[in-house]
Amino acid sequence: MGTPTSTTLPTFLALGVAIAGTLLTMALSVLYLRHVRMERPAIGTFNGVDVVVVFGFIVVLPLLYLVLPLTPLLVVLGLTFTSALVFGLRPVLGPAATWIVVGVVIAANIWMGRTMLGTVVGWQLFWIENDLLVVGAAVATANLYVQGGMRLRHVAWFGLVLAVYDAVFTFVWPITNTLAQRFIGWPFDPSVGFRIGIYNATIGLGDLLIYSLFVIAALKAYGPRAARGAAVISVLCGAVVPALLPLITDVFIDARTDVIVPAQAAFGPAAFLYYRWLRRTYGAERTMAGFLGRADVDRQAPTPSFALSVP
Amino acid sequence: MFETGVRQLRMALSMTWGRPFDTGSLTRLVADAVATVAEFGELGLEAREVIETPFADDADRADHADRSIRRTARRLADLSPFYAELFAASGFHVGTADATTLLGLPTTTKHDLMSRPRDFLCRGSEPHLATRTTGTTGRALEIWLSRYELEVAAALGALSGVLHDELHGDDLMQVHVSSRATAAVQLASMTCRLVGARCRVLGIIAVDDALDALAGSATTMSVNASYLAELVVAAQARGLRPDDFRLRRIDCVSEILSPAVRAAAEQTFGAPVSDNFGMTEVIPVTATSCSAGHLHHDLTMGHVEVLDLRSGDPAAPGELGTLVVSPYFPYRECMPVLRYDTRDVVRPLAGPATCEQAGIPGTSAVLGKASQLVEVAPGHVVTPRELVEAVEDLPSRPWPARFHAEPEGGRVRIDLPAGAVDGMSSAGLTDHFAERGLDARVRVLDDHRAPSLRRVRSDLRELGFVAPEPVGA
Ligand SMILES: [Zn+2]
């Protein structure tokens, strides 16, 4: 059994983590959208201003990450994960069970992050726990937005702006890498990751969130076929291409040989073009009311299983 | 969502702290509500609490009233010449004003408003629209409203309409109140514009023209009770049925709506009729009727009292009293009134309500104008509502009721046109009224005298050169 070269192992690890993380998050988001109804505000639906607000957070938060000391940063992250999980689990488990589950998951993350990172197996266990946390948060947040009225149009524009942002922050002002490095080894790492040998591979919460948004917004707007197309684009442009690029060129490998790729730069334009194509082909997007009117979607409580076979 | 949250917060702050509303923000909040319904098919749970001050209990409600009264009185003392003078003359201290001390302040009457209209205009206000009462009782009264007042009332009305699914973008509202009731007409069209609904203001026109426009087209109708009665009679004469209409609700405002007319309207037009209280002088304070026939008063925007007709003290439960309404600032600012005596007679409920609106304080329905009560014997008063309901329940269905009533030897004498009592014997008539609790003697008059017996709003006919054709629907 030969030892993989220093570029192939991290590349395939990155590919595996990215594909597995993306597929798992997308699948759970779809399942959640079909069967769980989240609470929404009395008045209000997601609009263009909300895209700007969310983007504002995305731009400002990393800067805060760089400025804030680690402890307050971890507190902010912990609160963010807690609220996302509570929002997501409450409609499924009810309030009491939700707080118990979230409490256990959060506490375990802190404990594992502080005690188990001495060995590779410890790292792997920590990553699995952290991955659960991050995937759960991404599924909950994506559903919060889409069930709150976010449209595929919003997601497409969001993706396009993120593409520019991501490229700029990778090539021109590379703090993305600094960020990715900063969290490794601490609780509440906002990425899905895994470790083999000396290599850690991760895919960020933000990436998973935008892929899930794209898929479930497509499902809501144009149905399952459109959602499958969105999933293919997400996996190819968001996970496969960025992971394989380093094999072709080495501009994405930093001094520490960690793979840093602006995944959004590939995904954003592809997602936007796909949205334009869907719109031209199928017309206006379905509303949430139109989506909920379909037989294979649960309006309130879970429906009997035969309902799932209705086209 | 983010913007909507900010707008909701701003509205809540205005409602709670009494700061003037930002009408632009309020207007956009209506658009948000419309967009929410378009996206989700309905507003979220708890939408009700957005526009109705959620009163946790009586103490909470009393606290809201006290703070709102003090705020309103303070402003009037500063800016309203009439109230500055009245407060000084009656030793009313605005610093300690609340629902209790308000009882010591004389009520404001229609006569006050008619005789000194300029003194009611607040300094610095910008009057925009004059609206005259079209009341059937005496000379017209003119009230000035500011643009702000209209915008706030329209936006809150639109929000409430969307919230209760009373108005949505697919609706066509047909308005049959006098075109001279400018505030009501303006508010109806502004509300429709905010919601994206169509609005057809026709006024009190020939009933056949109104029916032509209504059939297969309008989905909601705003109408006076007397005109509704005429519409029902005409529709039935033409053999029209619910299938011929697209109405989903009928809003009846002012005048006494009898159960007979209401039932016939619901049967003919195939839509529920809601009976509401509203009055130009106290815009935007309104009341709605419940399934038990009570009138439930909106206590967010105004203070409502029921005062004994003679003593002016709060009326005892079950006793007759006049509705006295004080719209709050920041809902009214231009020509506001405080403790306005509407002379609309109601009875405070005798016991706790068990209806669907039990949480909102209620009274009986409006029983008529105080000046039209018939005192047949000391302590025995017959109300206009009793008379209208009994007359409109006659087999001949003489709608709207035309009659005159006055006391006569301890009974009530009811003058009716011959057509109304067609085919009934004198004894039969006495029985008809006795079954409805009225010890009455009927005097039959010529039919041509009918219109002069009782004036109703549908008498305010608006004429045209030719019958107008409905367009646009
Ligand atoms: Zn009631």
PDB file of C-alpha atoms in Angstrom, chain B residues 196-366:
ATOM      1  CA  GLY B 196     -54.784  46.464  -4.510  1.00  0.00           C
ATOM      2  CA  ALA B 197     -58.532  45.868  -4.716  1.00  0.00           C
ATOM      3  CA  ARG B 198     -60.917  47.550  -7.119  1.00  0.00           C
ATOM      4  CA  CYS B 199     -63.334  50.125  -5.792  1.00  0.00           C
ATOM      5  CA  ARG B 200     -66.605  51.212  -7.362  1.00  0.00           C
ATOM      6  CA  VAL B 201     -68.229  54.153  -5.643  1.00  0.00           C
ATOM      7  CA  LEU B 202     -71.791  54.467  -6.872  1.00  0.00           C
ATOM      8  CA  GLY B 203     -73.561  56.261  -4.064  1.00  0.00           C
ATOM      9  CA  ILE B 204     -77.304  56.146  -3.617  1.00  0.00           C
ATOM     10  CA  ILE B 205     -78.383  55.632  -7.230  1.00  0.00           C
ATOM     11  CA  ALA B 206     -81.409  53.965  -8.809  1.00  0.00           C
ATOM     12  CA  VAL B 207     -81.513  50.462  -7.308  1.00  0.00           C
ATOM     13  CA  ASP B 208     -81.771  48.747 -10.677  1.00  0.00           C
ATOM     14  CA  ASP B 209     -78.565  50.411 -11.801  1.00  0.00           C
ATOM     15  CA  ALA B 210     -76.932  49.334  -8.576  1.00  0.00           C
ATOM     16  CA  LEU B 211     -78.071  45.732  -9.092  1.00  0.00           C
ATOM     17  CA  ASP B 212     -76.832  45.727 -12.686  1.00  0.00           C
ATOM     18  CA  ALA B 213     -73.420  46.779 -11.454  1.00  0.00           C
ATOM     19  CA  LEU B 214     -73.477  44.341  -8.566  1.00  0.00           C
ATOM     20  CA  ALA B 215     -74.540  41.225 -10.450  1.00  0.00           C
ATOM     21  CA  GLY B 216     -71.665  38.933 -11.336  1.00  0.00           C
ATOM     22  CA  SER B 217     -69.102  41.547 -10.425  1.00  0.00           C
ATOM     23  CA  ALA B 218     -68.659  43.066  -6.965  1.00  0.00           C
ATOM     24  CA  THR B 219     -67.308  40.816  -4.217  1.00  0.00           C
ATOM     25  CA  THR B 220     -67.868  43.136  -1.274  1.00  0.00           C
ATOM     26  CA  MET B 221     -70.407  45.855  -0.714  1.00  0.00           C
ATOM     27  CA  SER B 222     -70.479  48.737   1.713  1.00  0.00           C
ATOM     28  CA  VAL B 223     -74.025  49.954   2.147  1.00  0.00           C
ATOM     29  CA  ASN B 224     -76.497  51.728   4.429  1.00  0.00           C
ATOM     30  CA  ALA B 225     -79.223  49.556   5.939  1.00  0.00           C
ATOM     31  CA  SER B 226     -82.099  51.354   4.214  1.00  0.00           C
ATOM     32  CA  TYR B 227     -80.503  51.114   0.783  1.00  0.00           C
ATOM     33  CA  LEU B 228     -79.692  47.447   1.396  1.00  0.00           C
ATOM     34  CA  ALA B 229     -83.392  46.918   2.123  1.00  0.00           C
ATOM     35  CA  GLU B 230     -84.290  48.539  -1.192  1.00  0.00           C
ATOM     36  CA  LEU B 231     -81.717  46.425  -3.026  1.00  0.00           C
ATOM     37  CA  VAL B 232     -83.143  43.231  -1.543  1.00  0.00           C
ATOM     38  CA  VAL B 233     -86.688  44.130  -2.569  1.00  0.00           C
ATOM     39  CA  ALA B 234     -85.603  45.004  -6.111  1.00  0.00           C
ATOM     40  CA  ALA B 235     -83.383  41.920  -6.468  1.00  0.00           C
ATOM     41  CA  GLN B 236     -86.184  39.643  -5.351  1.00  0.00           C
ATOM     42  CA  ALA B 237     -88.627  41.373  -7.722  1.00  0.00           C
ATOM     43  CA  ARG B 238     -86.217  40.611 -10.563  1.00  0.00           C
ATOM     44  CA  GLY B 239     -85.866  37.017  -9.451  1.00  0.00           C
ATOM     45  CA  LEU B 240     -82.135  37.370  -8.779  1.00  0.00           C
ATOM     46  CA  ARG B 241     -80.514  34.646  -6.720  1.00  0.00           C
ATOM     47  CA  PRO B 242     -77.157  34.151  -4.957  1.00  0.00           C
ATOM     48  CA  ASP B 243     -75.786  32.553  -8.166  1.00  0.00           C
ATOM     49  CA  ASP B 244     -76.240  35.881  -9.921  1.00  0.00           C
ATOM     50  CA  PHE B 245     -73.809  37.567  -7.525  1.00  0.00           C
ATOM     51  CA  ARG B 246     -70.186  37.146  -6.550  1.00  0.00           C
ATOM     52  CA  LEU B 247     -70.533  38.869  -3.180  1.00  0.00           C
ATOM     53  CA  ARG B 248     -68.622  37.376  -0.290  1.00  0.00           C
ATOM     54  CA  ARG B 249     -69.460  39.985   2.316  1.00  0.00           C
ATOM     55  CA  ILE B 250     -71.785  42.915   2.873  1.00  0.00           C
ATOM     56  CA  ASP B 251     -70.787  45.641   5.293  1.00  0.00           C
ATOM     57  CA  CYS B 252     -73.661  47.588   6.690  1.00  0.00           C
ATOM     58  CA  VAL B 253     -72.888  50.944   8.268  1.00  0.00           C
ATOM     59  CA  SER B 254     -75.088  53.303  10.271  1.00  0.00           C
ATOM     60  CA  GLU B 255     -78.855  53.001  10.530  1.00  0.00           C
ATOM     61  CA  ILE B 256     -80.757  50.183  12.169  1.00  0.00           C
ATOM     62  CA  LEU B 257     -80.467  46.865  10.361  1.00  0.00           C
ATOM     63  CA  SER B 258     -83.397  44.627  11.281  1.00  0.00           C
ATOM     64  CA  PRO B 259     -83.032  40.833  11.463  1.00  0.00           C
ATOM     65  CA  ALA B 260     -85.717  40.512   8.749  1.00  0.00           C
ATOM     66  CA  VAL B 261     -83.779  42.616   6.233  1.00  0.00           C
ATOM     67  CA  ARG B 262     -80.503  41.052   7.230  1.00  0.00           C
ATOM     68  CA  ALA B 263     -81.783  37.500   6.728  1.00  0.00           C
ATOM     69  CA  ALA B 264     -83.370  38.400   3.393  1.00  0.00           C
ATOM     70  CA  ALA B 265     -80.168  40.100   2.216  1.00  0.00           C
ATOM     71  CA  GLU B 266     -78.078  37.084   3.158  1.00  0.00           C
ATOM     72  CA  GLN B 267     -80.527  34.787   1.387  1.00  0.00           C
ATOM     73  CA  THR B 268     -80.770  36.900  -1.765  1.00  0.00           C
ATOM     74  CA  PHE B 269     -77.133  37.895  -2.184  1.00  0.00           C
ATOM     75  CA  GLY B 270     -75.628  34.754  -0.689  1.00  0.00           C
ATOM     76  CA  ALA B 271     -73.182  36.649   1.504  1.00  0.00           C
ATOM     77  CA  PRO B 272     -73.018  37.338   5.251  1.00  0.00           C
ATOM     78  CA  VAL B 273     -74.008  40.817   6.361  1.00  0.00           C
ATOM     79  CA  SER B 274     -71.950  42.492   9.077  1.00  0.00           C
ATOM     80  CA  ASP B 275     -73.451  45.335  11.021  1.00  0.00           C
ATOM     81  CA  ASN B 276     -70.930  47.975  12.073  1.00  0.00           C
ATOM     82  CA  PHE B 277     -70.935  51.200  13.998  1.00  0.00           C
ATOM     83  CA  GLY B 278     -69.029  54.193  12.702  1.00  0.00           C
ATOM     84  CA  MET B 279     -69.507  57.923  12.847  1.00  0.00           C
ATOM     85  CA  THR B 280     -67.818  60.780  11.048  1.00  0.00           C
ATOM     86  CA  GLU B 281     -67.179  62.780  14.215  1.00  0.00           C
ATOM     87  CA  VAL B 282     -65.326  59.957  15.950  1.00  0.00           C
ATOM     88  CA  ILE B 283     -63.373  58.461  13.020  1.00  0.00           C
ATOM     89  CA  PRO B 284     -61.552  56.053  13.231  1.00  0.00           C
ATOM     90  CA  VAL B 285     -63.173  54.558  16.332  1.00  0.00           C
ATOM     91  CA  THR B 286     -65.604  51.873  15.242  1.00  0.00           C
ATOM     92  CA  ALA B 287     -67.502  48.915  16.620  1.00  0.00           C
ATOM     93  CA  THR B 288     -68.463  45.599  15.074  1.00  0.00           C
ATOM     94  CA  SER B 289     -71.367  43.311  15.790  1.00  0.00           C
ATOM     95  CA  CYS B 290     -70.935  39.717  16.908  1.00  0.00           C
ATOM     96  CA  SER B 291     -73.112  36.655  16.368  1.00  0.00           C
ATOM     97  CA  ALA B 292     -74.963  37.415  19.621  1.00  0.00           C
ATOM     98  CA  GLY B 293     -75.960  40.838  18.295  1.00  0.00           C
ATOM     99  CA  HIS B 294     -73.728  42.823  20.641  1.00  0.00           C
ATOM    100  CA  LEU B 295     -71.725  45.787  19.525  1.00  0.00           C
ATOM    101  CA  HIS B 296     -68.043  45.333  20.423  1.00  0.00           C
ATOM    102  CA  HIS B 297     -66.072  48.556  20.584  1.00  0.00           C
ATOM    103  CA  ASP B 298     -62.554  49.114  19.393  1.00  0.00           C
ATOM    104  CA  LEU B 299     -60.714  50.292  22.499  1.00  0.00           C
ATOM    105  CA  THR B 300     -57.315  50.682  20.898  1.00  0.00           C
ATOM    106  CA  MET B 301     -58.089  53.936  19.145  1.00  0.00           C
ATOM    107  CA  GLY B 302     -60.624  55.477  21.471  1.00  0.00           C
ATOM    108  CA  HIS B 303     -62.350  55.541  24.823  1.00  0.00           C
ATOM    109  CA  VAL B 304     -65.999  54.506  24.826  1.00  0.00           C
ATOM    110  CA  GLU B 305     -68.471  55.296  27.603  1.00  0.00           C
ATOM    111  CA  VAL B 306     -72.189  54.687  27.956  1.00  0.00           C
ATOM    112  CA  LEU B 307     -73.823  57.486  29.920  1.00  0.00           C
ATOM    113  CA  ASP B 308     -77.260  57.608  31.438  1.00  0.00           C
ATOM    114  CA  LEU B 309     -79.480  59.786  29.263  1.00  0.00           C
ATOM    115  CA  ARG B 310     -80.637  61.976  32.112  1.00  0.00           C
ATOM    116  CA  SER B 311     -77.950  62.024  34.796  1.00  0.00           C
ATOM    117  CA  GLY B 312     -74.911  61.768  32.531  1.00  0.00           C
ATOM    118  CA  ASP B 313     -73.391  59.221  34.932  1.00  0.00           C
ATOM    119  CA  PRO B 314     -72.249  55.850  33.603  1.00  0.00           C
ATOM    120  CA  ALA B 315     -75.369  53.896  32.680  1.00  0.00           C
ATOM    121  CA  ALA B 316     -76.155  50.826  34.759  1.00  0.00           C
ATOM    122  CA  PRO B 317     -76.012  47.429  33.029  1.00  0.00           C
ATOM    123  CA  GLY B 318     -79.151  46.864  31.008  1.00  0.00           C
ATOM    124  CA  GLU B 319     -80.202  50.522  31.174  1.00  0.00           C
ATOM    125  CA  LEU B 320     -80.410  52.860  28.217  1.00  0.00           C
ATOM    126  CA  GLY B 321     -77.482  55.185  27.702  1.00  0.00           C
ATOM    127  CA  THR B 322     -75.829  57.294  25.044  1.00  0.00           C
ATOM    128  CA  LEU B 323     -72.524  56.276  23.497  1.00  0.00           C
ATOM    129  CA  VAL B 324     -69.834  58.813  24.334  1.00  0.00           C
ATOM    130  CA  VAL B 325     -66.618  58.399  22.376  1.00  0.00           C
ATOM    131  CA  SER B 326     -63.159  59.953  22.745  1.00  0.00           C
ATOM    132  CA  PRO B 327     -60.811  59.205  19.826  1.00  0.00           C
ATOM    133  CA  TYR B 328     -57.182  59.189  20.958  1.00  0.00           C
ATOM    134  CA  PHE B 329     -54.165  61.027  19.678  1.00  0.00           C
ATOM    135  CA  PRO B 330     -52.255  60.023  17.485  1.00  0.00           C
ATOM    136  CA  TYR B 331     -55.255  58.708  15.545  1.00  0.00           C
ATOM    137  CA  ARG B 332     -56.985  62.087  15.461  1.00  0.00           C
ATOM    138  CA  GLU B 333     -55.109  65.368  15.392  1.00  0.00           C
ATOM    139  CA  CYS B 334     -56.862  67.971  13.225  1.00  0.00           C
ATOM    140  CA  MET B 335     -60.319  68.612  14.651  1.00  0.00           C
ATOM    141  CA  PRO B 336     -60.553  66.082  17.467  1.00  0.00           C
ATOM    142  CA  VAL B 337     -63.338  65.731  19.970  1.00  0.00           C
ATOM    143  CA  LEU B 338     -63.179  64.444  23.541  1.00  0.00           C
ATOM    144  CA  ARG B 339     -66.172  62.799  25.193  1.00  0.00           C
ATOM    145  CA  TYR B 340     -68.284  63.296  22.115  1.00  0.00           C
ATOM    146  CA  ASP B 341     -71.922  62.499  22.850  1.00  0.00           C
ATOM    147  CA  THR B 342     -73.102  60.567  19.786  1.00  0.00           C
ATOM    148  CA  ARG B 343     -76.731  60.408  21.055  1.00  0.00           C
ATOM    149  CA  ASP B 344     -76.737  56.840  19.754  1.00  0.00           C
ATOM    150  CA  VAL B 345     -78.534  54.830  22.405  1.00  0.00           C
ATOM    151  CA  VAL B 346     -77.303  51.433  23.599  1.00  0.00           C
ATOM    152  CA  ARG B 347     -77.559  49.322  26.739  1.00  0.00           C
ATOM    153  CA  PRO B 348     -74.431  48.157  28.593  1.00  0.00           C
ATOM    154  CA  LEU B 349     -74.444  44.347  28.669  1.00  0.00           C
ATOM    155  CA  ALA B 350     -76.123  42.987  31.792  1.00  0.00           C
ATOM    156  CA  GLY B 351     -73.693  40.114  32.258  1.00  0.00           C
ATOM    157  CA  PRO B 352     -70.416  38.804  30.902  1.00  0.00           C
ATOM    158  CA  ALA B 353     -70.568  38.057  27.174  1.00  0.00           C
ATOM    159  CA  THR B 354     -70.070  34.495  25.984  1.00  0.00           C
ATOM    160  CA  CYS B 355     -69.842  35.297  22.269  1.00  0.00           C
ATOM    161  CA  GLU B 356     -66.793  34.913  20.018  1.00  0.00           C
ATOM    162  CA  GLN B 357     -65.699  38.476  20.886  1.00  0.00           C
ATOM    163  CA  ALA B 358     -66.211  38.057  24.631  1.00  0.00           C
ATOM    164  CA  GLY B 359     -62.749  39.497  25.313  1.00  0.00           C
ATOM    165  CA  ILE B 360     -63.721  42.873  23.881  1.00  0.00           C
ATOM    166  CA  PRO B 361     -66.110  44.979  25.976  1.00  0.00           C
ATOM    167  CA  GLY B 362     -69.483  45.258  24.345  1.00  0.00           C
ATOM    168  CA  THR B 363     -72.876  46.862  24.517  1.00  0.00           C
ATOM    169  CA  SER B 364     -76.196  46.118  22.901  1.00  0.00           C
ATOM    170  CA  ALA B 365     -76.597  47.073  19.266  1.00  0.00           C
ATOM    171  CA  VAL B 366     -77.458  50.712  18.639  1.00  0.00           C
TER     172      VAL B 366
END
